[in-house]
Amino acid sequence: MCGIVGYVGPRNATSILIGGLRKLEYRGYDSAGIALLDQGQLELRRSPGKLRDLEEVLEENPVKGSKQGIGHTRWATHGRPTKDNAHPHRDARERVVVVHNGIIENYLEIKKDLLAAGDTFRSDTDSEVIAHLVAREIDQGHPLEQAVLRIIPRLEGIFAFCAMSIDEPGKIVGTRLGPPMVVGAGDGENFLASDVTALLEHTRQVIFMEDHETVVITAEEIRLLDDDGQPKPVQKQRIAWDPILAEKGGYRHFMLKEIHEQAGAINETMAGRFSLEQGKVFFAKEEFPLTDEDLRSIDRVCLIACGTSWHACLVAKFLLEKFVGLPTEVDYASEFRYRDPLITDKTLITIVTQSGETADTLAALREAKTRGARSIAICNVMGSTATREAEGTILTHCGPEIGVASTKAFTAQLVALYLMALRMGAARGRLKQDTVCEHLLQLAKLPSLVERCLEDDSKIQELAREFKDATDFLYLGRGVNYPIALEGALKLKEISYIHAEGYPAGEMKHGPIALIDETLPVVSLAPKDAVFDKMMANMEEVKARGGTLIAVTTEDAGDLDGKADFILEVPKTTPELTPILLVLPLQLLSYHIALLRGCDVDQPRNLAKSVTVE
Ligand code: AGP
């Protein structure tokens, strides 16, 4: 997932572009570059590696005075992360320059035609063909925005790109079909970016572009066009996010900050959405447009997501089947979209996505909608594609989640899904008001329990020192906590690069028990619940084979000394909310192990914050 920034106005463009790209670093990238247009001169500065490498290039060879430019952080898809493959890209005669996020699937065919017409190429990328095509349209006498509109029908795939031309200084054109693009409206200056975090320092007035929209920005104007070049209304929205929220706030990493923001994120996500007195859950109509009658006509729920969000769906299956009494399926979005799913107009699709831009999840939503399903999104990014394509969106009000490894968004997703399940259960008459009230009371207590879990991580730091050199981990859980075993394993592997597996504890003797020896740390999620004794038996099996056991249990479980080598405790709550507490020590354990291993905690290798390509 690449990052795009554009600026035109009275200020120094270089520092604005670099500053904007820095806010997009969390998206993951392996090269970066900027292009500046000044008095008809096009200046490019690009570098493989990180922004600091690009800044070294700029120190050695500065660009002075330009007030207009575009910048890019590239996550390589076509062509290795080299300087020549770094964006921005130019046409053969260096008159047009573009930055692109997405994949042009038919670029080889286009490139072949352009080479046959005598064009020369400098990179192995798909994106470079865009600059060549736009330049050819400008040669035909079309203004930049018309040139962009004219080449769009030739492009297959997904794209969000910005273009500048030396023939039209003061103008930047952007267009999107797939990956997001946001316009920032300033005072005598305007901006373009892949997401709002790159703009917040300069403006909170933004326009979230839709697919099939092209925007023309100059210092004084913003014009939106449809694919036919017809003007569209410019609807500005005000972003409430505090720019400080998108900073580290004194923590060493965004991930640690976001782990510690979870009590607040849970509070913000449930705020205004329930009444203890009335024992009711409230969603605004635009969030959740299904009436009680609609809900009573639903005969199945499909939860669809990727990665950590998919783990949230696995927990929600328990909540929905218990609170609502509806059969609930959970599917990986990348599987759902290709398996010819059985969907009717009585199916409620719920996609869960922090970014709202995950390509597979969006494709699954579109597939389900074509088959008549009702659709709800659980999402953290206002204005993202998912929020505009689902019928309704229950936003998790976490603020920006910058760390690639999802933490606060995950627990907030669980809260949103918990509220949705209570709302649906009440609507279908399965939950009486006093039962809803009791569950809401437990939810209201949750933030303080989360705070207690995060107060002291010294024991977890000790565990991290003990196990930082392990080569494999096994995480075990049962029932509603089995998904947390999966999530704990994902957190560890994605930021520390240690192989880790999550497994249903009851499945251990069907294979994984062969792995048990003194070199394999086994994390066993054993809260005092209906299957506690079964978990104790599984822990015995591990100990009997010399395994090293880390038990994560609840404060009321009694004395587990002798049954585990290390014991971490979380406060007691209801079985349905226990997953939210159990995941917290696992997040911290993965963080501290990754730290000790010198890993890039916020931007793990090969990973992107949102996978906007298949
Ligand atoms: C989470 O730690 C991972 N970074 C990843 O699995 C993520 O959950 C997945 O890519 C889905 O992203 P989304 O929630 O933005 O759709």
XYZ file of C-alpha atoms and ligand atoms in Angstrom:
630
model
C 0.000 0.000 0.000
C 1.760 3.148 -1.202
C 1.475 6.663 0.173
C 0.705 9.755 -1.902
C 0.981 13.459 -1.003
C 0.438 16.519 -3.206
C 0.681 20.260 -2.475
C 0.103 23.501 -4.299
C 0.195 26.865 -2.544
C 2.435 29.684 -1.355
C 4.659 27.641 0.980
C 7.788 25.548 0.475
C 6.494 22.333 -1.071
C 9.510 20.167 -0.187
C 9.018 20.322 3.585
C 5.255 19.842 3.258
C 5.674 16.780 1.058
C 8.317 15.176 3.287
C 6.236 15.939 6.371
C 3.168 14.391 4.772
C 5.050 11.281 3.665
C 6.372 10.882 7.205
C 2.799 10.695 8.468
C 2.196 7.894 5.926
C 5.278 5.843 6.876
C 3.079 3.538 8.970
C 1.591 2.210 5.721
C 4.839 0.363 5.046
C 7.191 1.201 2.144
C 10.608 0.457 0.682
C 11.422 3.570 -1.386
C 10.317 7.216 -1.556
C 10.496 10.239 -3.796
C 9.183 13.716 -4.577
C 8.747 15.779 -7.716
C 8.687 19.591 -7.638
C 7.591 21.965 -10.350
C 9.172 25.401 -10.306
C 9.258 27.945 -13.123
C 8.618 25.259 -15.706
C 11.397 23.086 -14.265
C 10.630 19.535 -13.085
C 12.919 18.420 -10.228
C 12.885 14.803 -9.013
C 14.522 13.443 -5.880
C 14.096 9.703 -5.170
C 15.748 7.029 -3.063
C 15.340 3.376 -2.109
C 14.989 2.789 1.606
C 13.370 5.123 4.100
C 12.492 8.804 4.138
C 15.735 9.560 5.953
C 17.554 8.290 2.855
C 15.481 10.603 0.671
C 16.219 13.501 3.016
C 19.958 12.798 2.627
C 19.511 13.027 -1.147
C 17.722 16.358 -0.678
C 20.479 17.656 1.620
C 23.106 16.789 -0.996
C 21.014 18.193 -3.829
C 18.326 20.542 -2.474
C 15.392 21.879 -4.451
C 14.801 25.507 -3.584
C 11.673 27.568 -3.678
C 9.149 25.246 -5.298
C 5.596 25.795 -4.240
C 4.084 22.749 -5.945
C 4.877 19.083 -5.824
C 3.854 15.471 -5.393
C 5.451 12.805 -3.210
C 5.246 9.042 -2.788
C 6.235 6.178 -0.509
C 6.329 2.934 -2.488
C 5.524 -0.590 -1.334
C 7.016 -2.554 -4.242
C 4.654 -4.680 -6.299
C 6.221 -4.486 -9.801
C 9.992 -4.030 -9.811
C 12.420 -4.105 -6.919
C 12.758 -1.148 -4.514
C 15.430 0.763 -6.459
C 15.850 4.461 -7.230
C 14.690 3.960 -10.835
C 11.559 2.142 -9.682
C 10.803 4.716 -6.976
C 8.020 7.189 -7.750
C 7.455 9.824 -9.068
C 7.679 8.624 -12.668
C 8.037 10.758 -15.821
C 7.157 10.369 -19.466
C 9.942 9.915 -22.025
C 10.345 13.678 -22.552
C 10.089 14.583 -18.869
C 7.053 16.815 -19.237
C 4.606 14.888 -17.088
C 5.194 13.338 -13.679
C 2.930 10.997 -11.698
C 2.722 9.150 -8.377
C 0.477 6.086 -8.201
C -1.038 3.739 -5.636
C -2.545 0.487 -6.923
C -1.844 -1.944 -9.768
C -2.270 -1.405 -13.518
C -2.979 -4.985 -14.486
C -2.629 -4.440 -18.271
C 0.546 -2.357 -18.062
C 2.673 -4.764 -20.092
C 0.285 -4.524 -23.055
C 0.274 -0.713 -22.783
C 4.042 -0.602 -22.406
C 4.483 -2.778 -25.494
C 2.387 -0.358 -27.575
C 4.302 2.653 -26.239
C 7.685 1.025 -26.908
C 6.524 0.193 -30.422
C 5.603 3.879 -30.811
C 9.154 4.824 -29.869
C 8.835 5.608 -26.168
C 11.727 4.766 -23.872
C 11.182 3.593 -20.282
C 13.322 4.060 -17.203
C 11.689 1.623 -14.742
C 10.198 -1.857 -14.389
C 7.064 -0.461 -12.814
C 3.476 -0.569 -14.007
C 2.988 3.050 -12.867
C 5.357 4.604 -15.386
C 2.944 3.882 -18.247
C 0.527 6.425 -16.746
C 3.003 9.299 -17.271
C 3.580 8.259 -20.866
C -0.138 8.003 -21.662
C -0.949 11.373 -20.068
C 1.906 13.061 -21.959
C 0.589 11.687 -25.251
C -2.843 13.179 -24.586
C -1.272 16.534 -23.715
C 0.604 16.351 -27.039
C -2.871 16.173 -28.631
C -3.626 19.560 -27.050
C -5.701 18.389 -24.062
C -5.385 20.112 -20.695
C -3.995 17.926 -17.897
C -7.352 16.964 -16.394
C -8.777 15.994 -19.775
C -5.573 14.043 -20.532
C -6.064 12.109 -17.289
C -9.741 11.457 -18.002
C -8.942 10.248 -21.513
C -6.435 7.609 -20.381
C -8.550 6.157 -17.554
C -10.561 3.851 -19.856
C -7.279 2.280 -20.986
C -6.232 1.306 -17.485
C -7.333 -2.049 -16.041
C -6.887 -2.618 -12.322
C -7.027 -0.246 -9.377
C -5.365 3.118 -9.182
C -5.175 6.371 -7.317
C -2.698 8.714 -8.947
C -1.677 12.379 -9.106
C -0.144 14.074 -12.114
C 1.603 17.377 -12.870
C 2.683 18.837 -16.207
C 5.373 21.444 -16.885
C 2.900 22.973 -19.384
C 0.429 23.789 -16.581
C 2.277 25.016 -13.484
C 0.129 25.567 -10.406
C -2.151 22.613 -11.173
C -2.235 19.061 -9.808
C -4.756 16.501 -11.020
C -5.685 13.416 -9.015
C -7.997 10.533 -9.779
C -9.112 7.370 -7.965
C -10.561 3.990 -8.702
C -9.905 1.704 -5.708
C -7.193 2.963 -3.325
C -8.253 6.044 -1.371
C -7.452 9.659 -2.109
C -8.361 12.632 0.034
C -8.287 16.337 -0.844
C -7.214 18.786 1.855
C -8.772 22.231 1.523
C -6.497 24.953 2.900
C -6.536 28.763 2.870
C -4.838 29.741 -0.386
C -3.349 26.260 -0.636
C -4.657 22.786 -1.320
C -3.458 19.256 -0.719
C -3.906 15.671 -1.908
C -3.064 12.554 0.098
C -3.748 8.835 0.481
C -5.282 9.430 3.890
C -6.129 12.236 6.270
C -3.176 11.676 8.639
C -0.919 13.354 6.046
C -3.139 16.460 6.024
C -4.155 16.994 9.648
C -1.189 19.248 10.384
C -2.377 21.680 7.702
C -6.153 21.420 7.511
C -9.133 19.562 8.918
C -11.344 20.383 5.940
C -11.202 17.372 3.649
C -13.011 15.874 0.692
C -13.020 12.066 0.548
C -12.888 11.261 -3.153
C -15.156 8.547 -4.486
C -14.220 6.015 -7.147
C -14.550 7.442 -10.686
C -13.782 10.953 -9.484
C -11.014 13.214 -10.766
C -9.959 16.339 -8.905
C -8.149 19.444 -10.139
C -6.414 21.459 -7.443
C -4.651 24.800 -7.678
C -3.737 27.105 -4.804
C -7.138 28.777 -5.026
C -9.567 26.140 -6.277
C -10.740 22.550 -6.020
C -12.766 21.106 -8.879
C -14.258 17.599 -8.895
C -15.125 15.877 -12.170
C -16.840 12.607 -13.021
C -15.462 10.185 -15.628
C -17.214 12.168 -18.357
C -15.549 15.375 -17.218
C -18.800 16.767 -15.771
C -18.420 18.866 -12.609
C -19.440 17.303 -9.298
C -20.237 19.126 -6.045
C -17.273 19.594 -3.680
C -18.475 18.427 -0.227
C -16.008 19.289 2.518
C -16.022 17.354 5.800
C -14.359 18.436 9.025
C -12.051 15.868 10.582
C -12.485 15.809 14.367
C -9.270 13.846 14.947
C -6.706 15.768 16.964
C -3.405 15.796 15.024
C -1.670 14.994 18.308
C -3.590 11.695 18.391
C -1.689 10.679 15.309
C 1.628 11.269 17.086
C 3.452 8.979 19.570
C 2.540 11.018 22.630
C 5.741 10.190 24.486
C 5.602 6.457 23.843
C 8.561 4.777 22.165
C 6.370 3.291 19.452
C 2.916 3.876 18.050
C 2.048 0.252 18.862
C 2.789 0.729 22.588
C 0.831 3.996 22.610
C -2.110 2.306 20.910
C -2.021 -0.650 23.326
C -2.336 1.857 26.167
C -5.081 3.803 24.386
C -7.430 0.820 24.454
C -9.453 1.801 27.502
C -10.084 5.177 25.888
C -10.815 3.641 22.497
C -13.353 1.282 24.080
C -14.945 4.198 25.910
C -15.157 6.244 22.720
C -16.583 3.310 20.776
C -19.387 2.642 23.225
C -20.070 6.271 24.148
C -23.607 7.353 23.344
C -24.544 3.934 22.051
C -26.343 2.499 25.079
C -28.479 3.327 28.092
C -28.120 1.344 31.290
C -31.387 2.759 32.593
C -33.310 1.611 29.551
C -31.242 -1.525 28.968
C -30.965 -0.570 25.317
C -28.351 -0.184 22.582
C -28.673 2.796 20.241
C -27.182 3.153 16.808
C -27.862 6.187 14.657
C -29.974 5.319 11.609
C -27.135 6.054 9.188
C -24.840 3.771 11.223
C -27.248 0.871 11.391
C -30.159 1.348 8.971
C -31.771 -2.030 9.663
C -35.093 -1.759 11.500
C -36.263 -4.276 14.101
C -38.490 -5.722 11.401
C -35.491 -6.041 9.032
C -33.551 -7.758 11.799
C -36.358 -10.188 12.434
C -36.301 -11.162 8.733
C -32.569 -11.957 8.704
C -31.921 -15.709 8.732
C -28.108 -15.803 8.720
C -25.122 -13.596 9.447
C -21.850 -13.714 7.519
C -18.843 -12.053 9.136
C -16.074 -11.309 6.641
C -12.583 -9.879 7.174
C -8.839 -10.441 6.960
C -6.115 -10.900 9.548
C -6.742 -9.553 13.002
C -10.173 -8.328 11.953
C -11.021 -11.908 11.045
C -10.130 -12.932 14.593
C -12.641 -10.341 15.811
C -15.227 -12.063 13.620
C -14.461 -15.434 15.221
C -15.191 -13.953 18.659
C -18.323 -12.253 17.322
C -19.653 -15.610 16.086
C -20.001 -16.638 19.731
C -21.668 -13.349 20.642
C -24.151 -13.416 17.755
C -25.117 -17.061 18.139
C -25.575 -16.628 21.889
C -27.262 -13.192 21.953
C -29.139 -13.308 18.639
C -29.685 -17.022 18.022
C -28.775 -16.733 14.333
C -26.439 -19.105 12.484
C -23.268 -17.091 12.011
C -20.550 -17.863 9.501
C -17.059 -16.414 9.542
C -15.092 -16.214 6.331
C -11.758 -14.902 5.176
C -12.602 -12.205 2.631
C -10.037 -13.665 0.205
C -11.890 -17.015 0.373
C -15.448 -15.674 0.393
C -15.082 -13.680 -2.790
C -14.060 -16.697 -4.862
C -16.213 -19.489 -3.455
C -19.615 -18.660 -5.015
C -21.149 -18.001 -1.567
C -24.774 -18.853 -0.728
C -26.164 -15.372 -0.049
C -29.779 -14.173 -0.111
C -31.581 -10.957 0.769
C -32.099 -12.475 4.228
C -28.352 -12.625 4.842
C -26.693 -9.928 6.898
C -23.114 -9.395 5.778
C -20.846 -7.673 8.294
C -17.369 -6.720 7.137
C -14.827 -5.872 9.802
C -11.966 -3.667 8.673
C -9.831 -1.161 10.557
C -8.698 0.696 7.444
C -11.825 0.324 5.357
C -9.561 -0.147 2.335
C -8.579 -3.833 2.402
C -9.007 -4.976 -1.186
C -10.235 -8.498 -0.424
C -12.714 -7.284 2.168
C -14.120 -4.641 -0.182
C -14.404 -7.195 -2.974
C -16.254 -9.585 -0.667
C -18.669 -6.806 0.318
C -19.339 -6.008 -3.329
C -19.861 -9.684 -4.133
C -22.352 -10.058 -1.274
C -24.241 -6.896 -2.243
C -24.683 -8.096 -5.829
C -26.353 -11.173 -4.342
C -28.834 -9.055 -2.385
C -27.346 -9.213 1.112
C -27.863 -6.460 3.696
C -24.490 -5.038 4.698
C -22.885 -3.426 7.728
C -19.235 -2.393 8.145
C -17.322 -2.225 11.422
C -14.586 0.277 10.562
C -12.183 2.767 12.124
C -11.681 5.221 9.278
C -14.436 7.692 8.509
C -14.794 8.303 4.789
C -12.948 5.130 3.807
C -14.273 3.058 0.941
C -15.925 0.477 3.190
C -17.916 3.178 5.001
C -19.224 4.445 1.682
C -20.129 1.108 0.178
C -21.745 -0.709 3.114
C -25.379 0.156 3.897
C -24.317 1.278 7.353
C -21.109 1.601 9.342
C -20.559 1.240 13.059
C -17.384 3.297 13.466
C -14.863 2.264 16.111
C -13.798 5.643 17.418
C -10.171 4.727 18.122
C -8.509 7.633 16.390
C -5.831 6.762 13.832
C -4.155 3.384 14.375
C -0.644 3.912 13.055
C 1.163 0.753 14.185
C 0.915 -1.896 11.478
C 0.027 -4.504 14.105
C -3.581 -3.829 15.035
C -4.310 -3.526 18.762
C -6.804 -0.831 19.827
C -8.810 -1.286 16.645
C -9.167 -5.004 17.424
C -10.566 -4.558 20.932
C -12.778 -1.706 19.728
C -14.078 -3.981 16.953
C -15.032 -6.519 19.620
C -16.939 -3.827 21.531
C -18.767 -2.686 18.397
C -19.683 -6.284 17.541
C -20.805 -6.890 21.150
C -23.135 -3.880 20.941
C -24.417 -4.977 17.552
C -25.186 -8.457 18.904
C -27.083 -7.012 21.888
C -29.024 -4.689 19.558
C -29.970 -7.561 17.277
C -30.813 -9.905 20.158
C -33.180 -7.350 21.640
C -34.794 -6.626 18.246
C -35.476 -10.322 17.692
C -36.934 -10.739 21.194
C -34.230 -13.206 22.240
C -32.768 -10.890 24.908
C -35.061 -9.390 27.519
C -34.372 -5.828 28.641
C -32.897 -6.856 32.010
C -30.512 -9.274 30.292
C -29.349 -6.532 27.922
C -28.955 -4.253 30.916
C -26.731 -6.764 32.717
C -24.497 -7.214 29.675
C -24.262 -3.453 29.238
C -23.331 -3.058 32.895
C -20.435 -5.462 32.391
C -19.411 -3.542 29.282
C -19.474 -0.257 31.178
C -16.979 -1.714 33.660
C -14.625 -2.925 30.934
C -12.417 0.174 30.422
C -11.292 0.166 34.047
C -10.505 -3.557 33.825
C -8.478 -2.868 30.675
C -6.562 -0.151 32.520
C -5.782 -2.631 35.317
C -4.412 -5.135 32.785
C -2.096 -2.502 31.331
C -0.940 -0.920 34.576
C 2.142 -3.053 35.114
C 3.870 -4.980 32.360
C 7.034 -5.767 34.329
C 6.155 -9.488 34.501
C 5.587 -9.483 30.771
C 8.910 -7.802 30.175
C 10.517 -10.578 32.257
C 8.783 -13.161 30.056
C 9.996 -11.363 26.949
C 13.591 -11.581 28.167
C 13.071 -15.294 28.868
C 11.624 -16.159 25.468
C 13.002 -13.584 23.013
C 15.223 -16.197 21.340
C 12.549 -18.856 20.937
C 12.090 -20.019 17.370
C 8.499 -21.196 17.730
C 5.506 -20.512 19.977
C 2.228 -22.389 20.413
C -0.884 -20.524 21.630
C -3.825 -22.552 22.934
C -7.378 -21.494 23.720
C -10.913 -22.844 23.810
C -14.318 -21.554 22.813
C -14.629 -17.781 22.614
C -10.935 -17.530 23.558
C -9.595 -19.731 20.776
C -9.619 -16.702 18.427
C -7.436 -14.912 20.985
C -4.905 -17.738 20.701
C -4.862 -17.049 16.959
C -4.546 -13.298 17.546
C -1.722 -13.728 20.068
C 0.163 -15.873 17.569
C -0.402 -13.348 14.768
C 0.804 -10.441 16.906
C 3.996 -12.299 17.780
C 4.836 -13.492 14.287
C 4.069 -10.203 12.527
C 6.283 -7.993 14.677
C 8.980 -10.323 16.092
C 9.211 -12.666 13.090
C 9.099 -15.696 15.448
C 6.951 -18.479 14.003
C 3.825 -18.882 16.134
C 0.654 -20.933 15.832
C -2.721 -20.528 17.493
C -4.663 -23.726 18.038
C -7.875 -24.930 19.677
C -6.561 -26.571 22.859
C -8.735 -29.616 22.268
C -6.970 -30.170 18.964
C -3.511 -30.333 20.463
C -3.481 -34.123 20.762
C -4.444 -34.386 17.085
C -0.998 -33.297 15.966
C 0.622 -30.241 17.558
C 1.422 -32.231 20.727
C 4.268 -33.719 18.703
C 5.894 -30.284 18.823
C 6.023 -30.157 22.623
C 9.476 -30.146 24.168
C 11.449 -27.821 26.450
C 12.290 -25.486 23.564
C 8.654 -24.688 22.740
C 6.931 -22.016 24.850
C 3.189 -22.789 25.064
C 0.835 -19.911 25.915
C -2.353 -21.343 27.376
C -5.426 -19.118 27.716
C -7.150 -20.535 30.802
C -9.696 -18.145 32.315
C -11.950 -19.526 35.051
C -14.849 -20.463 32.784
C -16.893 -23.466 31.717
C -13.924 -25.156 30.051
C -11.318 -24.257 32.691
C -10.883 -27.896 33.775
C -10.375 -28.926 30.165
C -7.664 -26.283 29.825
C -6.048 -27.553 33.012
C -5.921 -31.007 31.452
C -4.318 -29.595 28.298
C -1.745 -27.810 30.437
C -0.965 -31.101 32.199
C -0.364 -32.693 28.794
C 2.113 -29.944 27.944
C 3.916 -30.183 31.294
C 4.088 -33.981 31.077
C 6.115 -33.640 27.872
C 8.533 -31.102 29.213
C 6.886 -28.135 27.556
C 7.345 -24.631 28.963
C 3.955 -23.277 29.929
C 2.793 -19.674 30.156
C -0.752 -19.587 31.545
C -2.940 -16.523 31.068
C -5.817 -16.822 33.497
C -8.324 -14.774 35.492
C -7.781 -13.557 39.048
C -10.445 -15.918 40.399
C -8.849 -19.091 38.982
C -7.131 -19.954 42.233
C -3.593 -21.188 42.687
C -2.048 -22.461 39.465
C 1.440 -22.778 40.909
C 2.987 -26.021 39.732
C 0.570 -26.195 36.823
C 2.434 -23.576 34.765
C 5.955 -22.143 34.621
C 4.698 -18.575 34.319
C 1.278 -17.178 35.240
C -0.274 -13.941 34.005
C -3.606 -12.852 35.431
C -6.350 -10.597 34.098
C -9.415 -9.374 36.019
C -12.591 -11.442 35.952
C -15.437 -10.392 33.693
C -18.166 -12.192 31.745
C -17.163 -14.962 29.322
C -18.205 -12.769 26.384
C -15.874 -9.911 27.382
C -12.965 -12.078 28.581
C -11.344 -12.201 25.103
C -10.822 -8.426 25.262
C -8.836 -8.762 28.502
C -6.909 -11.898 27.539
C -5.526 -10.326 24.365
C -3.882 -7.454 26.270
C -0.946 -9.381 27.823
C -0.424 -11.107 24.479
C -0.137 -7.736 22.719
C 2.408 -6.584 25.298
C 4.344 -9.871 25.147
C 4.701 -9.614 21.370
C 5.699 -5.939 21.666
C 8.434 -6.544 24.253
C 9.831 -9.618 22.484
C 9.966 -7.703 19.191
C 11.684 -4.813 20.954
C 14.343 -7.079 22.441
C 14.890 -8.619 19.031
C 15.518 -5.199 17.524
C 12.579 -5.462 15.146
C 10.866 -2.453 13.581
C 7.791 -2.699 15.792
C 5.658 -0.079 14.044
C 6.633 -1.009 10.498
C 7.413 -4.749 10.413
C 9.197 -5.990 7.319
C 7.069 -6.887 4.285
C 3.842 -5.703 5.997
C 1.517 -2.829 5.123
C -1.061 -1.237 7.389
C -3.774 -1.782 4.852
C -3.512 -4.301 2.031
C -5.200 -2.380 -0.770
C -4.111 -4.899 -3.411
C -5.084 -8.566 -3.749
C -3.187 -6.905 12.015
O -2.224 -6.889 13.070
C -2.537 -7.025 10.666
N -1.767 -5.880 10.433
C -3.483 -7.400 9.558
O -3.789 -8.761 9.757
C -4.825 -6.641 9.442
O -5.665 -6.992 10.517
C -5.503 -7.077 8.138
O -4.670 -6.702 7.072
C -6.897 -6.471 7.948
O -6.791 -5.074 7.870
P -8.150 -4.200 8.000
O -8.704 -4.469 9.366
O -7.709 -2.796 7.804
O -9.083 -4.691 6.923
